[in-house]
Short mmCIF file of C-alpha atoms and ligand atoms in Angstrom, two decimals:
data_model
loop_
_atom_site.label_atom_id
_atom_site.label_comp_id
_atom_site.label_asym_id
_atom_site.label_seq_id
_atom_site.Cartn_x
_atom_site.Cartn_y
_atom_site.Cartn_z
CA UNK A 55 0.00 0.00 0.00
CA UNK A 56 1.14 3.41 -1.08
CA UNK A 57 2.46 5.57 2.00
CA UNK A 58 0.05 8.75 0.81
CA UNK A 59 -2.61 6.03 1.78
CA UNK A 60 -2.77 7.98 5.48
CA UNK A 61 -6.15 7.59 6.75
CA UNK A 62 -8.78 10.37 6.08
CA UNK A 63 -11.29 11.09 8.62
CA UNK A 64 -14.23 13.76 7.41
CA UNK A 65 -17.26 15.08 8.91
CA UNK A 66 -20.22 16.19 7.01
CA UNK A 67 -22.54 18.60 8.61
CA UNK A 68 -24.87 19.27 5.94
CA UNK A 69 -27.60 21.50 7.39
CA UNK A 70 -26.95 21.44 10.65
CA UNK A 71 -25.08 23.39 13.75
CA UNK A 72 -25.08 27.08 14.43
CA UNK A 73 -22.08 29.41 15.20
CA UNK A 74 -22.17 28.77 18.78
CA UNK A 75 -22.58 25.12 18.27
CA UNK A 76 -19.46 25.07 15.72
CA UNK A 77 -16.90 27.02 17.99
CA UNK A 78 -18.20 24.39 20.93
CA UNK A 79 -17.43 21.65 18.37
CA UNK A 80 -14.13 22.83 17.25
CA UNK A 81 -12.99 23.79 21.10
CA UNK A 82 -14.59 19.69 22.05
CA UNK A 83 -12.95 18.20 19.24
CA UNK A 84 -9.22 19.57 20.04
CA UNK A 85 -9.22 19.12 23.49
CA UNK A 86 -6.98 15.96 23.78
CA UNK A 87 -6.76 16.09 20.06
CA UNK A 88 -2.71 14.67 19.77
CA UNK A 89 -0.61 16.60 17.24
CA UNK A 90 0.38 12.61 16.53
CA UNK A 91 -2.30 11.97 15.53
CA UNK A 92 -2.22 9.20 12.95
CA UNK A 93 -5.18 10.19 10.09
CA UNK A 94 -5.88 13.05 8.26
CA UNK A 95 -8.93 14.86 10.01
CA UNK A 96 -11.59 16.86 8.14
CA UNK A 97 -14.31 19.17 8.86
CA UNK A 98 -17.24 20.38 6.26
CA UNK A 99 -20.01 22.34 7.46
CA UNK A 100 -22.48 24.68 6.29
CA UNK A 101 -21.08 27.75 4.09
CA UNK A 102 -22.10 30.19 6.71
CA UNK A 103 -19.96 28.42 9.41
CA UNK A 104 -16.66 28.53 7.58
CA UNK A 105 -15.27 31.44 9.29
CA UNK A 106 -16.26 30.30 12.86
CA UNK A 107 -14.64 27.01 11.78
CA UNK A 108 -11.59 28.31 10.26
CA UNK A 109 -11.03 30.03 13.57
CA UNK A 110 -11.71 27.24 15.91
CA UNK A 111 -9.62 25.40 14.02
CA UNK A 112 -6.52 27.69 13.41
CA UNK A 113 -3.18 26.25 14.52
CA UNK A 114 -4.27 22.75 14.65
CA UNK A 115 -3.97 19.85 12.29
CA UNK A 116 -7.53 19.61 11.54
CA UNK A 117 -8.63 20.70 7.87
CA UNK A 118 -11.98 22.31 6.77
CA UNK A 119 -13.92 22.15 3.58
CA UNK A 120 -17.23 23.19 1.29
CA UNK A 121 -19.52 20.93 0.80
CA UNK A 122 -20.35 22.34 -2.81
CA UNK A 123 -18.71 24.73 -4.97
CA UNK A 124 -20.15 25.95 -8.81
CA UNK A 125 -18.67 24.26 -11.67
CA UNK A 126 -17.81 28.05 -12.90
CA UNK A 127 -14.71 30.18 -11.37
CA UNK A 128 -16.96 33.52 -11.00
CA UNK A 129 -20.33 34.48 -12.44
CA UNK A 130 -24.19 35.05 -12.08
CA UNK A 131 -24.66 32.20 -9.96
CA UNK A 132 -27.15 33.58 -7.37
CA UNK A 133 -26.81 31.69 -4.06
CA UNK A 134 -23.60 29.53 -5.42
CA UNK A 135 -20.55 29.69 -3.82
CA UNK A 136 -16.72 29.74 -6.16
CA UNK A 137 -13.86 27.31 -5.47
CA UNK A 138 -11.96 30.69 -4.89
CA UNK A 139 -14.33 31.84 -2.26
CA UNK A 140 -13.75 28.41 -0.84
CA UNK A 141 -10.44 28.40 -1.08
CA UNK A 142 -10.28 32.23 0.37
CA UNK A 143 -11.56 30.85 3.63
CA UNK A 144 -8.59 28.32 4.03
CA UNK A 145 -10.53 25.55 2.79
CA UNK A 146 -8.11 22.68 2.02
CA UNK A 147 -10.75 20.60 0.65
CA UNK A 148 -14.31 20.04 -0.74
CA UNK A 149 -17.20 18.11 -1.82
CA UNK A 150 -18.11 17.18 -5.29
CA UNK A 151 -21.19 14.86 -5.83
CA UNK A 152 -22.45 14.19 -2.70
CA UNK A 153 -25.61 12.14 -3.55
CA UNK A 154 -27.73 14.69 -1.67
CA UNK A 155 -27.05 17.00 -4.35
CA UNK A 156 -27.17 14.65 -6.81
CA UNK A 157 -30.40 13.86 -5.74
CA UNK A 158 -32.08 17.46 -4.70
CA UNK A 159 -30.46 19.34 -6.80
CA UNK A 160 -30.18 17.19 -10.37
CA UNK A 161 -25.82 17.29 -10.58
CA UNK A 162 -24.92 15.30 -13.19
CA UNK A 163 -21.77 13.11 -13.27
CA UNK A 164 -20.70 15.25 -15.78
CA UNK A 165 -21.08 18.33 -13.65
CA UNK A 166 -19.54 16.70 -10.81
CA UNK A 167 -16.29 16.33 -13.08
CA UNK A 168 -16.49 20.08 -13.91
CA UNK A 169 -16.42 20.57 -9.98
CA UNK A 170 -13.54 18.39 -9.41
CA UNK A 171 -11.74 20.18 -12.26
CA UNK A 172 -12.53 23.65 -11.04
CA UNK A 173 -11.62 22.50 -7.76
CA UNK A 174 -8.36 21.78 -8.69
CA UNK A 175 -7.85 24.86 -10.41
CA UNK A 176 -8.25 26.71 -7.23
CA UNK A 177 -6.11 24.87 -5.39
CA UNK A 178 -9.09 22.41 -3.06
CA UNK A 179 -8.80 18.66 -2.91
CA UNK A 180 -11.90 17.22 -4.26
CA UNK A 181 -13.08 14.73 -2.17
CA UNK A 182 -15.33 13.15 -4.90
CA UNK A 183 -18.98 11.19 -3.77
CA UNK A 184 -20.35 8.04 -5.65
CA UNK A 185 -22.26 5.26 -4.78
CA UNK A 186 -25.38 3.09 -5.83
CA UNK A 187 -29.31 3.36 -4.72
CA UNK A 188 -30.73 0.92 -3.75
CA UNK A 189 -32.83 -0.21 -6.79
CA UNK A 190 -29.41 -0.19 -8.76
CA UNK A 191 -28.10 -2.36 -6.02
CA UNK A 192 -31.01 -4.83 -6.52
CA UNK A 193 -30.99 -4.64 -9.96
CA UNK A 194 -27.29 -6.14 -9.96
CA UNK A 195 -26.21 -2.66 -11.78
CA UNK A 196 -23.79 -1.29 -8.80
CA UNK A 197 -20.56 -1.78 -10.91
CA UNK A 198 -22.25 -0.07 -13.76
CA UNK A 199 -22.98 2.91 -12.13
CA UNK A 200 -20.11 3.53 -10.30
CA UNK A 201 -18.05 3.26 -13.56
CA UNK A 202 -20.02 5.71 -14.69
CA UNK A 203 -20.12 8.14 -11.95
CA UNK A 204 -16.20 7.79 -11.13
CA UNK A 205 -15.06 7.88 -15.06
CA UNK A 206 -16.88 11.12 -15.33
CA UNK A 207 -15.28 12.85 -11.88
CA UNK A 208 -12.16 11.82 -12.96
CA UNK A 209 -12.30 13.31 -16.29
CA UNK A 210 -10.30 15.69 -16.01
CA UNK A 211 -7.67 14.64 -13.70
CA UNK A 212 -8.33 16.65 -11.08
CA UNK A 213 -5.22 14.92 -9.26
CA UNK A 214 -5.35 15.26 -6.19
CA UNK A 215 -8.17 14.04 -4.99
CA UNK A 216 -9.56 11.35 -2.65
CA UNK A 217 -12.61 9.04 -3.45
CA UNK A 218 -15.87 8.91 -1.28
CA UNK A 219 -17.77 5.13 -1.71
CA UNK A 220 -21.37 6.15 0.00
CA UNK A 221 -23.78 3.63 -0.68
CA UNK A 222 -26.97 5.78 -1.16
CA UNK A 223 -28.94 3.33 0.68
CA UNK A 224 -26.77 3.23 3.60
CA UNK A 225 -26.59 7.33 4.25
CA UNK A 226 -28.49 8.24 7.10
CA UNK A 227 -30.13 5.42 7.11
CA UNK A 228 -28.11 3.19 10.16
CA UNK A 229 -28.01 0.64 7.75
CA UNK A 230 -24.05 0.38 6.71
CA UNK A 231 -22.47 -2.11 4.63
CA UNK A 232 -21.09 -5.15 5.85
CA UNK A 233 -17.22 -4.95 6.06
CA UNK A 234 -16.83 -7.36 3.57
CA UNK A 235 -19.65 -5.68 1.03
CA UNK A 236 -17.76 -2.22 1.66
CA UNK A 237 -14.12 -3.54 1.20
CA UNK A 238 -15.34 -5.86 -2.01
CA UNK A 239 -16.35 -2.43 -3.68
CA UNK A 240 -13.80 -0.88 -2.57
CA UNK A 241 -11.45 -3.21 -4.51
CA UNK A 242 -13.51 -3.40 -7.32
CA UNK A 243 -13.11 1.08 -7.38
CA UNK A 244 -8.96 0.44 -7.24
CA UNK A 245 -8.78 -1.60 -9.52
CA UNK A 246 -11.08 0.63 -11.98
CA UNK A 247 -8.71 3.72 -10.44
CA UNK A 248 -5.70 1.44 -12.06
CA UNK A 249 -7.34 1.03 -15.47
CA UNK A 250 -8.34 4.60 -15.50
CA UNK A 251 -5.92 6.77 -14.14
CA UNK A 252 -2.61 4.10 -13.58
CA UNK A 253 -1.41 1.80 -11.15
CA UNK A 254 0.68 4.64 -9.10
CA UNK A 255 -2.29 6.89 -8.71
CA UNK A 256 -4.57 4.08 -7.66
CA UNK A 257 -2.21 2.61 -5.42
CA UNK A 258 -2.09 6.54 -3.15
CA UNK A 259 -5.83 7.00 -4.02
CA UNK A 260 -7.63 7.41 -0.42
CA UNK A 261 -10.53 5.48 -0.99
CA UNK A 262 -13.47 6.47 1.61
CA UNK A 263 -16.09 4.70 3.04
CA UNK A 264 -19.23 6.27 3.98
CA UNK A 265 -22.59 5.56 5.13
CA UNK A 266 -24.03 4.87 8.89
CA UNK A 267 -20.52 4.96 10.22
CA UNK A 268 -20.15 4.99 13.89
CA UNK A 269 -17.59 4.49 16.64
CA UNK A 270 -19.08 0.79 17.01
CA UNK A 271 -18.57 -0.01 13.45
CA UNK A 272 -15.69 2.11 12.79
CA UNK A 273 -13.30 -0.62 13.40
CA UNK A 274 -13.86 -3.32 11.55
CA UNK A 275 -14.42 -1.30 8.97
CA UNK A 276 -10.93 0.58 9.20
CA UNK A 277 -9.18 -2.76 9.00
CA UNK A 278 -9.95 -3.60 5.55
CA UNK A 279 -7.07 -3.26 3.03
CA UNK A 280 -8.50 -0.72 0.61
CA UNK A 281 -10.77 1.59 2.93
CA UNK A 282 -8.79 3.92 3.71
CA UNK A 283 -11.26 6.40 5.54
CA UNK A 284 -14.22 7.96 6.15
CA UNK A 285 -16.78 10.18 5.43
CA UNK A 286 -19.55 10.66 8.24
CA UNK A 287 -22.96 12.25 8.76
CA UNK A 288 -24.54 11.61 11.44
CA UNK A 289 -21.91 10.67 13.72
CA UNK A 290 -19.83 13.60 12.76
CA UNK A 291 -22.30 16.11 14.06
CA UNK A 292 -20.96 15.16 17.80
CA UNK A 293 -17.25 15.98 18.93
CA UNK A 294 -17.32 13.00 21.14
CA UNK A 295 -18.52 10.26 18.48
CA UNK A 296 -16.51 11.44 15.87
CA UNK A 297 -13.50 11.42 17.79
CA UNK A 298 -14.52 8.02 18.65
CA UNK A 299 -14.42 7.33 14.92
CA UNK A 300 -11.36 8.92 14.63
CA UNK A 301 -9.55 6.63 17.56
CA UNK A 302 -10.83 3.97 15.40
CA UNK A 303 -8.23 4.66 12.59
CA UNK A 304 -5.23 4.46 14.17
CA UNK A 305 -3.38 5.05 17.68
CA UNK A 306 -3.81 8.82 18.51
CA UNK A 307 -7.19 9.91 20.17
C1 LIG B 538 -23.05 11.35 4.37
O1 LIG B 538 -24.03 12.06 4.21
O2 LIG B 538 -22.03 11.58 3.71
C2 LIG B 538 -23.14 10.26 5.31
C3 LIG B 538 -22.30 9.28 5.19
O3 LIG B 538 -24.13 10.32 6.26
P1 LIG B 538 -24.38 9.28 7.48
O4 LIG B 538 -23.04 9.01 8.13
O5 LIG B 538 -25.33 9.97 8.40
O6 LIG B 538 -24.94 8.04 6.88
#
């Protein structure tokens, strides 16, 4: 396994936590919080929290990200917010394709490539969201569809990114994939990484896992041999759980 392969730990507020509530989280989560500390940690909330976040966060080791961006540098884009307003606000990272948006707000797989792109060309790691339904999953057409969705991200080599695997039927749901369902895709994604971008970018491609993880399952899903993070919802909206998550990936917290 590559060395760049460092775990990656993200939290996902979506719509959730005020000001208050984010400088509380920020002071929870580094209290303790070991400058060892042996994964990459994460934060994305809401846009109108970046600023309390970036503060809270200042000095430490912990990263914070958009969970959109437009697929445009600058424009008419009324209520859209730029990579370079992201990246403005010390953003390190952000999200392209989560399937909320996907879903409520029609992004394309196409689109999502033009995000990861335009990420890249202001300077944020994409961290780049696919996964199945459930009827896709049933119909046997999970492989299919994540072909689809990752060949498109990746279209433009928006190098570097990392990879989020979030079954849709397994987001907020409590319902996660088995360890061995999760790693299985996982392998299958590598080895399409390999075909499509090369062996040495698959190899130090951070493959994520996400969907109804918690500090219980955590674990067992940590030890397979291509997930090589997470991205959480739920459990991420607490200092103490996702800490708990965090402890899961490797000696530190
Ligand atoms: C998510 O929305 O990215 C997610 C994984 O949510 P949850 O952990 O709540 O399933």
């Amino acid at each position: 396994m590559s060395e760049s392969r460092r775990p990656l730990i993200a939290a996902n507020w979506k719509m959730h936590h005020l000001r208050q509530d984010a400088s509380r989280y920020c002071r929870e989560l580094l209290r303790g919080f070991p400058p060892e500390i042996a994964a990459d940690v994460v934060i994305f909330p809401s846009f109108t929290l970046l600023v309390t976040v970036a503060e809270g966060l200042a000095g430490s080791s912990v990263a914070w990200g958009g969970q959109d961006l437009h697929t445009e540098p600058k424009g008419a884009f009324t209520g859209d917010i730029s990579g370079e307003q992201l990246a403005d606000l010390g953003c390190s990272w952000v999200l392209c394709g989560h399937s909320e948006r996907r879903r409520d707000h029609g992004e394309s797989d196409e689109a999502v490539g033009r995000k990861a792109a335009t990420a890249r060309h202001f300077g944020l790691k994409p961290m780049i969201c696919i996964g199945e339904t459930a009827e896709e999953r049933r119909a046997g057409a999970t492989q299919e569809v994540l072909e689809r969705q990752f060949r498109a991200a990746v279209a433009q080599r928006p190098e570097p990114f990392a990879l989020a695997y979030e079954p849709v039927w397994a987001i907020g749901t409590g319902e996660t994939a088995t360890p061995e369902m999760a790693q299985s895709t996982h392998a299958f994604l590598r080895t399409l990484a390999a075909r499509v971008l090369g062996e040495t970018a698959s190899d130090g491609l951070r493959i994520l896992y996400g969907g109804s993880v918690k500090p219980a399952n955590a674990a067992s899903l940590i030890v397979q041999k291509d997930i090589d993070g997470f991205l959480v919802g739920g459990a991420g909206l607490d200092p103490g759980s996702f800490s708990g998550i965090i402890g899961s990936s490797g000696p530190g917290l």
